[in-house]
Coordinates of C-alpha atoms in Angstrom, one line a residue:
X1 CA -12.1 -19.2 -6.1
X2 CA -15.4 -18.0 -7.2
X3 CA -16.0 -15.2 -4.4
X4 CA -11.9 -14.4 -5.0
X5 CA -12.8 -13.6 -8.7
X6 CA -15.4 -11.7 -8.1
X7 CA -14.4 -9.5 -5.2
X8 CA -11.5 -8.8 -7.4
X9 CA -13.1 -8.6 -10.7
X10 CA -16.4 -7.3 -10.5
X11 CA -16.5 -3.7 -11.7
X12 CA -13.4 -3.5 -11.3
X13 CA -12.5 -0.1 -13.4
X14 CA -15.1 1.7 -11.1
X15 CA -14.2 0.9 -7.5
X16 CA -11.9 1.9 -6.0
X17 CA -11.6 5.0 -8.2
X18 CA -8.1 5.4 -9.5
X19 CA -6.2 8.6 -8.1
X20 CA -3.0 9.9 -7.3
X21 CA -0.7 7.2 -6.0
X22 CA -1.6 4.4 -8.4
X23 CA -1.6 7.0 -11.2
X24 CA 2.2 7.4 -10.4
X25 CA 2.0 4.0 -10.8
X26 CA 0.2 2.8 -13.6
X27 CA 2.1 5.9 -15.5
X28 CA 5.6 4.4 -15.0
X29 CA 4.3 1.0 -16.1
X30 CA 3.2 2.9 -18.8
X31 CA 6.0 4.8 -19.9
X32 CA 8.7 1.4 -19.1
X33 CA 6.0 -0.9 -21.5
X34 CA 6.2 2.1 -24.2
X35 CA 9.8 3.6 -24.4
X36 CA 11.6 1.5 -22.0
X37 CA 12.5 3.8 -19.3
X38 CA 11.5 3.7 -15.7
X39 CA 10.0 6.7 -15.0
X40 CA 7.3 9.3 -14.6
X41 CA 6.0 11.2 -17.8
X42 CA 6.0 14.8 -17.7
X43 CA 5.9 17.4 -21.0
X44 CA 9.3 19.4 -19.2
X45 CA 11.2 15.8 -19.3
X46 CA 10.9 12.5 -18.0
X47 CA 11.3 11.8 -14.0
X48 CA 14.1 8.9 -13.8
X49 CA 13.1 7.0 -11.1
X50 CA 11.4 9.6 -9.4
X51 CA 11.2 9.8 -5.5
X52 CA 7.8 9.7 -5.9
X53 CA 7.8 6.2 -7.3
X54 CA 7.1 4.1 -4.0
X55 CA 5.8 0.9 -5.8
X56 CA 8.9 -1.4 -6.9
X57 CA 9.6 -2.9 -9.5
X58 CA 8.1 -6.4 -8.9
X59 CA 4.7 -4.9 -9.6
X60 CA 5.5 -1.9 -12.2
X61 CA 7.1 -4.4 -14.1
X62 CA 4.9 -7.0 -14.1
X63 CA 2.3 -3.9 -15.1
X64 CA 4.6 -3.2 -18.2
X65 CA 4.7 -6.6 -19.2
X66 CA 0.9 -6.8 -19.4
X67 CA 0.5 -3.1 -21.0
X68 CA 3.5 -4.6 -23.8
X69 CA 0.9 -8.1 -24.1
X70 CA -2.4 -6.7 -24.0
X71 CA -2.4 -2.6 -24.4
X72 CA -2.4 -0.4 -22.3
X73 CA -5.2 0.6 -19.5
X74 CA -6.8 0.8 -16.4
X75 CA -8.1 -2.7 -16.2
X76 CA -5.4 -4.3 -17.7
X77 CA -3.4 -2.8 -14.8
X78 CA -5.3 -3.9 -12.3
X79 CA -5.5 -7.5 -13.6
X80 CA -2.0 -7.4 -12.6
X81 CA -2.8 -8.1 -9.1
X82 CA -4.2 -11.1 -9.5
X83 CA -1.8 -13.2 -8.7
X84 CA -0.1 -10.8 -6.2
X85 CA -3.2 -11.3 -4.3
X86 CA -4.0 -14.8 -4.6
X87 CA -0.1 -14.8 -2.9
X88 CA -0.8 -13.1 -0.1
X89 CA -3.9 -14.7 0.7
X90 CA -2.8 -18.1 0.6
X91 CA 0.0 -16.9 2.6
X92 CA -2.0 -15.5 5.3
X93 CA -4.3 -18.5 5.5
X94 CA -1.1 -20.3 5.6
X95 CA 0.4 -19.0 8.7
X96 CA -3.2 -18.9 10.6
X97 CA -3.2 -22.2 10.3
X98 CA 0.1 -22.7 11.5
X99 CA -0.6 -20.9 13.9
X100 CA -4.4 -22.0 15.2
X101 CA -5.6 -24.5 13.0
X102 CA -7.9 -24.9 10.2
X103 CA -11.0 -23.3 11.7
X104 CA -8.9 -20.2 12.6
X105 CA -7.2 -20.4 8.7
X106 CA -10.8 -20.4 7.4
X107 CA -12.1 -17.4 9.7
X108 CA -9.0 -15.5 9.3
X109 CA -9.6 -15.4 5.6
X110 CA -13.3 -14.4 5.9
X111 CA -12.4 -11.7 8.4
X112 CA -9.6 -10.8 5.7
X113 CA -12.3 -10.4 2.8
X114 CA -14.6 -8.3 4.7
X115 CA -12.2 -5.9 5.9
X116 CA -12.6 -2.4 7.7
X117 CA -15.2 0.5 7.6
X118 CA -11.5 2.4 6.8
X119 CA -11.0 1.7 3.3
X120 CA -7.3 1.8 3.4
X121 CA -7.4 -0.6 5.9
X122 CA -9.3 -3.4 3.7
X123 CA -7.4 -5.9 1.7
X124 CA -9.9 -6.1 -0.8
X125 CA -10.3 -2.6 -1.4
X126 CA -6.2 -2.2 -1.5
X127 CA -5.7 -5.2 -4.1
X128 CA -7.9 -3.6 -6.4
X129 CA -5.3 -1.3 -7.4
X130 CA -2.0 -1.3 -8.6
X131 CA -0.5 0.1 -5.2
X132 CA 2.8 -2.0 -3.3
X133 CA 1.0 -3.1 -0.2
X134 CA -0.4 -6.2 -0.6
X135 CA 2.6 -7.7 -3.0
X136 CA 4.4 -6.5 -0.3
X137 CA 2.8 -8.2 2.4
X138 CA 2.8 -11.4 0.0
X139 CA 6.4 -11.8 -0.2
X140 CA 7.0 -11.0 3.4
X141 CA 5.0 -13.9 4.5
X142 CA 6.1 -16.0 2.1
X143 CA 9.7 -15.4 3.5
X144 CA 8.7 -15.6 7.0
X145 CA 6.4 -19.3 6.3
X146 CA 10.0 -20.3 4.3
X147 CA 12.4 -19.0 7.5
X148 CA 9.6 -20.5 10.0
X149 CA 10.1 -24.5 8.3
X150 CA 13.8 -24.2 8.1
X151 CA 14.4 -23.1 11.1
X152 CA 11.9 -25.7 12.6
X153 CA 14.2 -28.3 10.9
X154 CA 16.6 -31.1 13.1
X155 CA 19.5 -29.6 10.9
X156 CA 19.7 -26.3 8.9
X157 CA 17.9 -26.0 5.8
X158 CA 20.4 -23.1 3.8
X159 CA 18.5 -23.3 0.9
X160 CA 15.2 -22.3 2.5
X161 CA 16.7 -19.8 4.2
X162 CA 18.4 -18.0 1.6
X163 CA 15.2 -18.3 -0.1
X164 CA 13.3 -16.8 2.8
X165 CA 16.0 -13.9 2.7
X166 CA 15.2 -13.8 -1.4
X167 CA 11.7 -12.7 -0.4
X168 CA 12.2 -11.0 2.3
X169 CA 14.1 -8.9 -0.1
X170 CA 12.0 -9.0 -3.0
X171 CA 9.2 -7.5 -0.4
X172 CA 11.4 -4.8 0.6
X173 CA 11.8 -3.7 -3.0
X174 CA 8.0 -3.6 -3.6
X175 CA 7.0 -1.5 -1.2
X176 CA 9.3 1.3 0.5
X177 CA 7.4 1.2 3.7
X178 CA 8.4 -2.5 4.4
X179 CA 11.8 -1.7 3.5
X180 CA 11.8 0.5 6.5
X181 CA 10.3 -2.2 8.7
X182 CA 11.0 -5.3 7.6
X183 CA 15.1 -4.9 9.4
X184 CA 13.6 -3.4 11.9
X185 CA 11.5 -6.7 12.7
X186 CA 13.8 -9.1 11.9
X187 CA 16.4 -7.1 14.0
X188 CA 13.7 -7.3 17.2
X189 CA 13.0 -11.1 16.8
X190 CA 16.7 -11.8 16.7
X191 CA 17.1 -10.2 19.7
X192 CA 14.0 -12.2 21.7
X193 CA 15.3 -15.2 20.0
X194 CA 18.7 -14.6 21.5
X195 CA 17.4 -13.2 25.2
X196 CA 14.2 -15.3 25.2
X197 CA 13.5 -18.5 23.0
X198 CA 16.7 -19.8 22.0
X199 CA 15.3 -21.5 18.7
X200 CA 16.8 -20.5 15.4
X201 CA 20.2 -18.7 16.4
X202 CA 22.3 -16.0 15.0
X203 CA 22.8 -17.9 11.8
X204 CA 19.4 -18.4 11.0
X205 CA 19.1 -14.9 10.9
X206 CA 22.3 -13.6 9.1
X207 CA 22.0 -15.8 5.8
X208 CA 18.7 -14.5 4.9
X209 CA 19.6 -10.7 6.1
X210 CA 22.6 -11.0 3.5
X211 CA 20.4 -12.6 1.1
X212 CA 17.5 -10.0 1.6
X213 CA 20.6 -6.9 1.4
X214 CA 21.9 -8.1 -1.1
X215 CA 18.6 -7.8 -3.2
X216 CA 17.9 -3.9 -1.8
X217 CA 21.3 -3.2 -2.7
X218 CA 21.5 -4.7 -6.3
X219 CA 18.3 -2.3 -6.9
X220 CA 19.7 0.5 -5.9
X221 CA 22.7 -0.1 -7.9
X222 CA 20.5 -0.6 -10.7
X223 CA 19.2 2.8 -10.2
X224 CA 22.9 4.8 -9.9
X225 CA 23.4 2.9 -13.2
X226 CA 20.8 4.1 -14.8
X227 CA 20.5 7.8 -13.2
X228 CA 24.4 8.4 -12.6
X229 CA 25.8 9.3 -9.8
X230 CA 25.2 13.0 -9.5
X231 CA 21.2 12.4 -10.1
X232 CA 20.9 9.5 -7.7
X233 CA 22.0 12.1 -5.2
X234 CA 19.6 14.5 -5.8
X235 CA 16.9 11.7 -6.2
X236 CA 18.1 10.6 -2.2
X237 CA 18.2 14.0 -1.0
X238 CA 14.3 14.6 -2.0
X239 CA 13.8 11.1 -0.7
X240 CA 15.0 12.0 2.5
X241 CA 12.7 14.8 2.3
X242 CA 10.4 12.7 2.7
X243 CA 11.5 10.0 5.0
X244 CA 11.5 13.1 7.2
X245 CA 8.1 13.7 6.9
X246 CA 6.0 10.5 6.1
X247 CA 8.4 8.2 7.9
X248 CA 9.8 9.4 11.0
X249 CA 8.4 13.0 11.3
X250 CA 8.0 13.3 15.4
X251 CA 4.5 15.7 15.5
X252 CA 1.8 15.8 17.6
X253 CA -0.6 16.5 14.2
X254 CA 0.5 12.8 13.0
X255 CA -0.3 10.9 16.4
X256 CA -3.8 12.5 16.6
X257 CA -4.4 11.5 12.3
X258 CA -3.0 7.9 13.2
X259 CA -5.5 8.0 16.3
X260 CA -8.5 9.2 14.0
X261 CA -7.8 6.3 11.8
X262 CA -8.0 3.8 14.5
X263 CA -11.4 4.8 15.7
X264 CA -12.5 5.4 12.2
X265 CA -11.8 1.9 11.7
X266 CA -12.4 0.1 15.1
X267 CA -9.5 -1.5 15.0
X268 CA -9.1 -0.9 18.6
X269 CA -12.3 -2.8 19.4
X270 CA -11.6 -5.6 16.8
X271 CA -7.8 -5.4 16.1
X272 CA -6.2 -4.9 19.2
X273 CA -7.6 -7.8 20.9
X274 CA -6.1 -10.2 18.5
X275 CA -3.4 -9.0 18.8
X276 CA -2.9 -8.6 22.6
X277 CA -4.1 -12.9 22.3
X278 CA -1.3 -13.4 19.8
X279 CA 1.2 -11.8 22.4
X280 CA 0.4 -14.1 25.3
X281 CA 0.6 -16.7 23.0
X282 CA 3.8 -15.5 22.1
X283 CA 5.1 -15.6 25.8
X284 CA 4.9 -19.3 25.4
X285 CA 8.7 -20.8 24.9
X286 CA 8.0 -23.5 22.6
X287 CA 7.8 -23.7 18.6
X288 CA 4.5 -22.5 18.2
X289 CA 5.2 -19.9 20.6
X290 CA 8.5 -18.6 18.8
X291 CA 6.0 -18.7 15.9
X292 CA 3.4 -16.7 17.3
X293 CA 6.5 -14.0 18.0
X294 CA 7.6 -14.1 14.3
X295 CA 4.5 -13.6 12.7
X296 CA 3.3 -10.6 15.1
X297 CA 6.9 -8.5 15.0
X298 CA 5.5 -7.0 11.0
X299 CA 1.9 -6.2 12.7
X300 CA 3.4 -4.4 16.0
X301 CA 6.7 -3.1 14.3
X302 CA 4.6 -2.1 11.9
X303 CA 1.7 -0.4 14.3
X304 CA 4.3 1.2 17.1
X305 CA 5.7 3.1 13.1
X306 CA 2.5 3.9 12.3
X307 CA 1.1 5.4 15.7
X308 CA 4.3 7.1 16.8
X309 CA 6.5 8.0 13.7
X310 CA 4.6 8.3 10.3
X311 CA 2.2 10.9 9.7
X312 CA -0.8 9.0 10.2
X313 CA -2.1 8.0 7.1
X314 CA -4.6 5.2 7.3
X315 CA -3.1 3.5 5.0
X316 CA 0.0 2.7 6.7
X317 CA -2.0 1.1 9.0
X318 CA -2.9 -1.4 6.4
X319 CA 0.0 -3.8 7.2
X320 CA -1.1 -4.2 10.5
X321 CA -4.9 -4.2 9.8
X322 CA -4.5 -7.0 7.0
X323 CA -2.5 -9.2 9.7
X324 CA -4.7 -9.0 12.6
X325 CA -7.5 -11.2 11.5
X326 CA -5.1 -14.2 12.0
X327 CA -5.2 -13.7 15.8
X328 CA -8.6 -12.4 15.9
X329 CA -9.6 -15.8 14.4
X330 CA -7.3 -17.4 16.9
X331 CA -9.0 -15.6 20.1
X332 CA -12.2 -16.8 18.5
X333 CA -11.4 -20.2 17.9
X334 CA -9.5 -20.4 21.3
X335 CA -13.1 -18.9 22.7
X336 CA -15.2 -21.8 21.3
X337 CA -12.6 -24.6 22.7
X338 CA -13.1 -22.9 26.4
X339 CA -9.7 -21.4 26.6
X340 CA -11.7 -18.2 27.5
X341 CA -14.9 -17.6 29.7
X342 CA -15.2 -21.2 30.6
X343 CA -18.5 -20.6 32.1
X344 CA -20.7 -23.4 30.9
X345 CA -24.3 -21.6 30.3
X346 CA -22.4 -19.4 27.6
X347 CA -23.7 -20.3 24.3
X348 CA -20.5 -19.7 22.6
X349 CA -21.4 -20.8 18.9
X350 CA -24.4 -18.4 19.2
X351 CA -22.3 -15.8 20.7
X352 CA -19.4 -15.9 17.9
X353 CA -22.0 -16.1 15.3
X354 CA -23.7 -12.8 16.5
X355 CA -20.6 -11.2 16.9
X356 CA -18.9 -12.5 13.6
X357 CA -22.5 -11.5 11.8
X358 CA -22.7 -7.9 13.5
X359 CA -18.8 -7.1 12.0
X360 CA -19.5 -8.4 8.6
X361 CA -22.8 -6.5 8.4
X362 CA -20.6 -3.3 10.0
X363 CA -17.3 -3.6 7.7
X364 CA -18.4 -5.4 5.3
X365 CA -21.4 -3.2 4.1
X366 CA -19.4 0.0 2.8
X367 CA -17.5 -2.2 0.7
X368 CA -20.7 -3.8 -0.6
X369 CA -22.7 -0.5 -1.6
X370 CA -19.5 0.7 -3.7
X371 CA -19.4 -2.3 -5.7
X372 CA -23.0 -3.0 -5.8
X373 CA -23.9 0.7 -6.7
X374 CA -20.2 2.2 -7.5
X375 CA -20.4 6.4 -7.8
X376 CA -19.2 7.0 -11.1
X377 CA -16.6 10.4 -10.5
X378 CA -16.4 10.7 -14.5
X379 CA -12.8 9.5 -14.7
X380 CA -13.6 7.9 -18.3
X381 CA -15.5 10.8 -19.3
X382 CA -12.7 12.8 -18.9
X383 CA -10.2 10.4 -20.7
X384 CA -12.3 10.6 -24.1
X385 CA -12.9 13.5 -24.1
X386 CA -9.1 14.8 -24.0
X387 CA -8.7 11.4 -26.5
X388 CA -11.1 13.1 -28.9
X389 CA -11.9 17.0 -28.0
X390 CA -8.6 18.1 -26.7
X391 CA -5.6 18.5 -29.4
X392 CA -2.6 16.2 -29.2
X393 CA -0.1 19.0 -28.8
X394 CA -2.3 20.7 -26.2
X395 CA 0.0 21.2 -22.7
X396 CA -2.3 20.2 -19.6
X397 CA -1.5 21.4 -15.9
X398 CA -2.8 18.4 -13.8
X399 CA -2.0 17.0 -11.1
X400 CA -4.0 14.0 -11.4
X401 CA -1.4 11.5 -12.3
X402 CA -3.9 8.5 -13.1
X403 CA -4.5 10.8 -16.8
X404 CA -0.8 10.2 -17.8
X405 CA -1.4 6.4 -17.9
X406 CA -2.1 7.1 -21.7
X407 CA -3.3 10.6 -22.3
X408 CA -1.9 11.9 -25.9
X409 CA -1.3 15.1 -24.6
X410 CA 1.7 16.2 -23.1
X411 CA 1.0 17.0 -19.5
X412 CA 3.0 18.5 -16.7
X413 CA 2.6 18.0 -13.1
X414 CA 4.3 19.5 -9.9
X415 CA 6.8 18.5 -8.6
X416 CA 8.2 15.6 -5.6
X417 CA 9.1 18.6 -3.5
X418 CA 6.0 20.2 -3.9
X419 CA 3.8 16.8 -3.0
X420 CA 5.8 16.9 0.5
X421 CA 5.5 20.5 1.3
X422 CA 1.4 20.1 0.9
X423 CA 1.9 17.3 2.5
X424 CA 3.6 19.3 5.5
X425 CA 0.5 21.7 5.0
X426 CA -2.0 19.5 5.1
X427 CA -1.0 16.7 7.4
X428 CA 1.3 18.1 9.4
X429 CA -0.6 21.8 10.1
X430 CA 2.3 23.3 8.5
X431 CA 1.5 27.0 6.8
X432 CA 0.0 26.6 3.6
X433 CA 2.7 27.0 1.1
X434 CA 2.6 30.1 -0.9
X435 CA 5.2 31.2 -4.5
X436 CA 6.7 27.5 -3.9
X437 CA 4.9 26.6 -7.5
X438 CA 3.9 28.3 -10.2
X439 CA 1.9 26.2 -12.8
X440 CA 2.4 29.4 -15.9
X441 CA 6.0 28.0 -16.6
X442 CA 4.7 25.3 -18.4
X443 CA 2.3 27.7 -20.5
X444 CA -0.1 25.0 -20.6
X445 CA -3.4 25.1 -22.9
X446 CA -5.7 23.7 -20.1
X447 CA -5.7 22.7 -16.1
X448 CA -7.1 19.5 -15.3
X449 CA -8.7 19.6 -12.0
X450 CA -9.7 16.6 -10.1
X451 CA -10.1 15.0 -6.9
X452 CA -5.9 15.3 -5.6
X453 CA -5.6 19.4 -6.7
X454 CA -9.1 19.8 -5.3
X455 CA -7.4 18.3 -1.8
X456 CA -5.0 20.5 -2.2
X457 CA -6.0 23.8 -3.5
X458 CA -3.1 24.2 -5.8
X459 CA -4.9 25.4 -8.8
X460 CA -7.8 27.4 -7.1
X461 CA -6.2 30.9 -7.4
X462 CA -5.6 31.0 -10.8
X463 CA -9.0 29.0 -11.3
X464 CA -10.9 31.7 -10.1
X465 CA -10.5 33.6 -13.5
X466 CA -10.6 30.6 -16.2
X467 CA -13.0 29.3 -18.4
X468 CA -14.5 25.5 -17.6
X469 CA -14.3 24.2 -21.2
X470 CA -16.2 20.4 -19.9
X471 CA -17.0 18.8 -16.3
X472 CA -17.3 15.1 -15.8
X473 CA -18.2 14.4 -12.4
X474 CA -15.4 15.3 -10.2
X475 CA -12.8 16.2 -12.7
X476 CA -13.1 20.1 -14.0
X477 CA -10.8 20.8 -17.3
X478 CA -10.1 24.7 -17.8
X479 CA -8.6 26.9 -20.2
X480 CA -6.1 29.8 -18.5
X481 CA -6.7 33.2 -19.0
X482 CA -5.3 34.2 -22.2
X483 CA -2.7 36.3 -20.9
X484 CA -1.4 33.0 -18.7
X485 CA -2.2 31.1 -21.7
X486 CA 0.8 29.3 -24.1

């Protein structure tokens, strides 16, 4: 409990830094703890349940709650995840040890902690923030450790079952990317259950579907009450913008950024094996077998998406990457009991130790020089300075959503549309777009420039000509030229 709090607690305002998508984030918390309204702030009008918003509700309004309770801000935010965390952990050690035992539980936990030299592969790194992944990944093994012991049982348990289908569905609503995949799994072990294992039957698998629907639809109802009809299809027709792109957007550009982030990572030298162990294991037609098969179709599922049809982000990896470490731990503990390289002049404890020692040293260290010696990129300089330089009814051009958690200025930001065409630009080697955006309709006072706009380069034309009023470290706020100026 001790390490827990600490890897999640300890400087916890400085690493990770916050940035773009938790901004989104942390600002419709915000704004819902405030005024009441889902949805992203912006000086031309609130966003109703903008597109952009890929975090559900389980955690925004858990986030809201805490901003009403305690006030709002950045820590407070992030203490949110807490429990979330604590969930999926215990969860994951859970199933390992379902799955291999204690020894492999305890290892697959450590492994778990340490994470990747990828930072959006790392489950420490990712519960730090107030991002959808590792709720997410919470709730879907919850479900799957509920569905596992019910349909284990001499008669059908419906209770746990419709429970299992209540997370399932919760976890769907948390995080849109396991939305996507979460069907998609359930629909592929239904079908080797059918052809292959013969163990929970067609049943076991409808209740919680319906259950787990049921829940995805009720939010989206939820949202055409609250947006009306005519908005909610504008709201899907940007969203399937974007499905287009991030989700299923067939380009050679994406496969070689989903390769770079496997090397990056290793996963291929540490992650891969597990998981190739878990599938023999898998081929096995007993219980634990069966088991083996449910537990792996999120990682796979989830890394065939990621590989093939996303545009490559690491951190869509991260689903994958956080589950390995239960089959890693599984090969290794399988390793020590002889089930591999049964030669007997192997010294097998020394050998796991020197390989369990050289990973933590590799993955782990990156981790460990940000939080021992965290680089500062001036995000708090810049938030009191616009709280006591910077008028109230200034306008600021940013697109730096983590500022609009509680910034007193009104500040506007581009648009959903205009996040997936540089997306297209920069991800996808699309042309750089050009008159799609055009900041001077919001005659703001000042442009904030920080980490995402630098990315981008949406700002540097106009930059090129305005006045740096104050710097703090990566964050640059200007005033426009006076002819451009409100």
């Amino acid at each position: 409990m001790a390490v827990f709090l600490w890897l999640m607690l300890f400087r916890q305002t400085l690493y990770p830094h916050p940035w773009f998508d938790e901004g989104l984030n942390i600002s419709t918390a915000a704004m819902l703890a405030r005024d009441g309204v889902y949805a992203l702030p912006d000086s031309a009008g609130l966003r109703l349940i903008d597109p952009a918003i890929q975090t559900g509700p389980t955690v925004l309004g858990a986030t809201a709650l805490i901003f009403k309770l305690f006030g709002t801000g950045l820590l407070q935010a992030r203490l949110v995840m807490l429990p979330f965390t604590a969930l999926a952990i215990v969860s994951i050690a859970l199933l390992a040890r379902r799955l291999g035992g204690n020894k492999a539980a305890a290892l697959a936990v450590l492994l778990l902690l340490v994470g990747s030299q990828e930072p959006y592969l790392s489950f420490v790194f990712m519960a730090r923030q107030v991002l959808g992944e590792v709720p997410a990944i919470g709730f879907y093994l919850l479900a799957l450790l509920l569905w596992l012991w019910a349909v284990a049982q001499p008669k059908r348990h419906w209770l746990a079952l419709a429970l299992s289908g209540l997370a399932w569905g919760v976890a769907m609503i948390t995080k849109s990317q396991v939305m996507l995949l979460t069907p998609v799994c359930l629909g592929a072990l239904a079908l080797l259950d059918g052809l292959y294992y013969r163990r929970a039957g067609w049943l076991a698998f409808i209740l919680p579907g319906a259950v787990a629907v049921s829940c995805v639809a009720g939010w989206y109802a939820f949202q055409i009450a609250v947006l009306g009809l005519e908005q909610f299809q504008e709201n899907s027709r940007v969203l399937r913008e974007g499905f287009l792109l991030h989700i299923v957007g067939l380009n050679p550009a994406h496969w070689l950024n989903a390769a770079h982030s496997v090397w990056r990572s290793g996963f291929w030298l540490w992650g891969l094996p597990g998981l190739l162990w878990g599938m023999a294991q898998a081929r096995q037609r007993t219980a634990l077998g069966f088991a083996h098969a449910a537990a792996l179709a999120l990682p796979i599922v989830g890394f065939i998406w990621f590989a093939l049809f996303s545009v490559g982000w690491s951190r869509y990896a991260f689903y994958t990457a956080a589950l390995a470490p239960i089959w890693v731990a599984g090969l290794a503990v399988d390793f020590l009991r002889g089930g591999l390289l049964s030669h007997r002049r192997l010294n097998k404890p020394l050998l796991l130790t020197i390989a369990l020692g050289l990973y933590i040293a590799f993955h782990g260290w990156p981790m460990a020089k940000e939080l021992l010696a965290p680089n500062d990129i001036g995000y708090e300089d810049m938030r009191r300075y616009l709280a006591t330089q910077v008028p109230a009814d200034a306008v600021i051009e940013s697109w730096e959503w983590e500022f609009s958690l509680d910034a007193r200025q009104p500040i506007h930001h581009p648009t959903t549309p205009v996040t997936n065409a540089y997306t297209n630009y920069l991800m996808s080697g699309h042309p750089r777009p050009v008159g799609l955006y055009d900041y001077q309709q919001a005659n703001p006072d000042y442009i904030l420039s920080g980490p995402f706009a630098q990315w981008t380069g949406i700002y540097d034309p106009e930059l090129k000509d305005a006045r740096l009023v104050a710097r703090f470290g990566l964050y640059y706020l200007y005033q426009p030229r006076p002819s451009n100026a409100r």
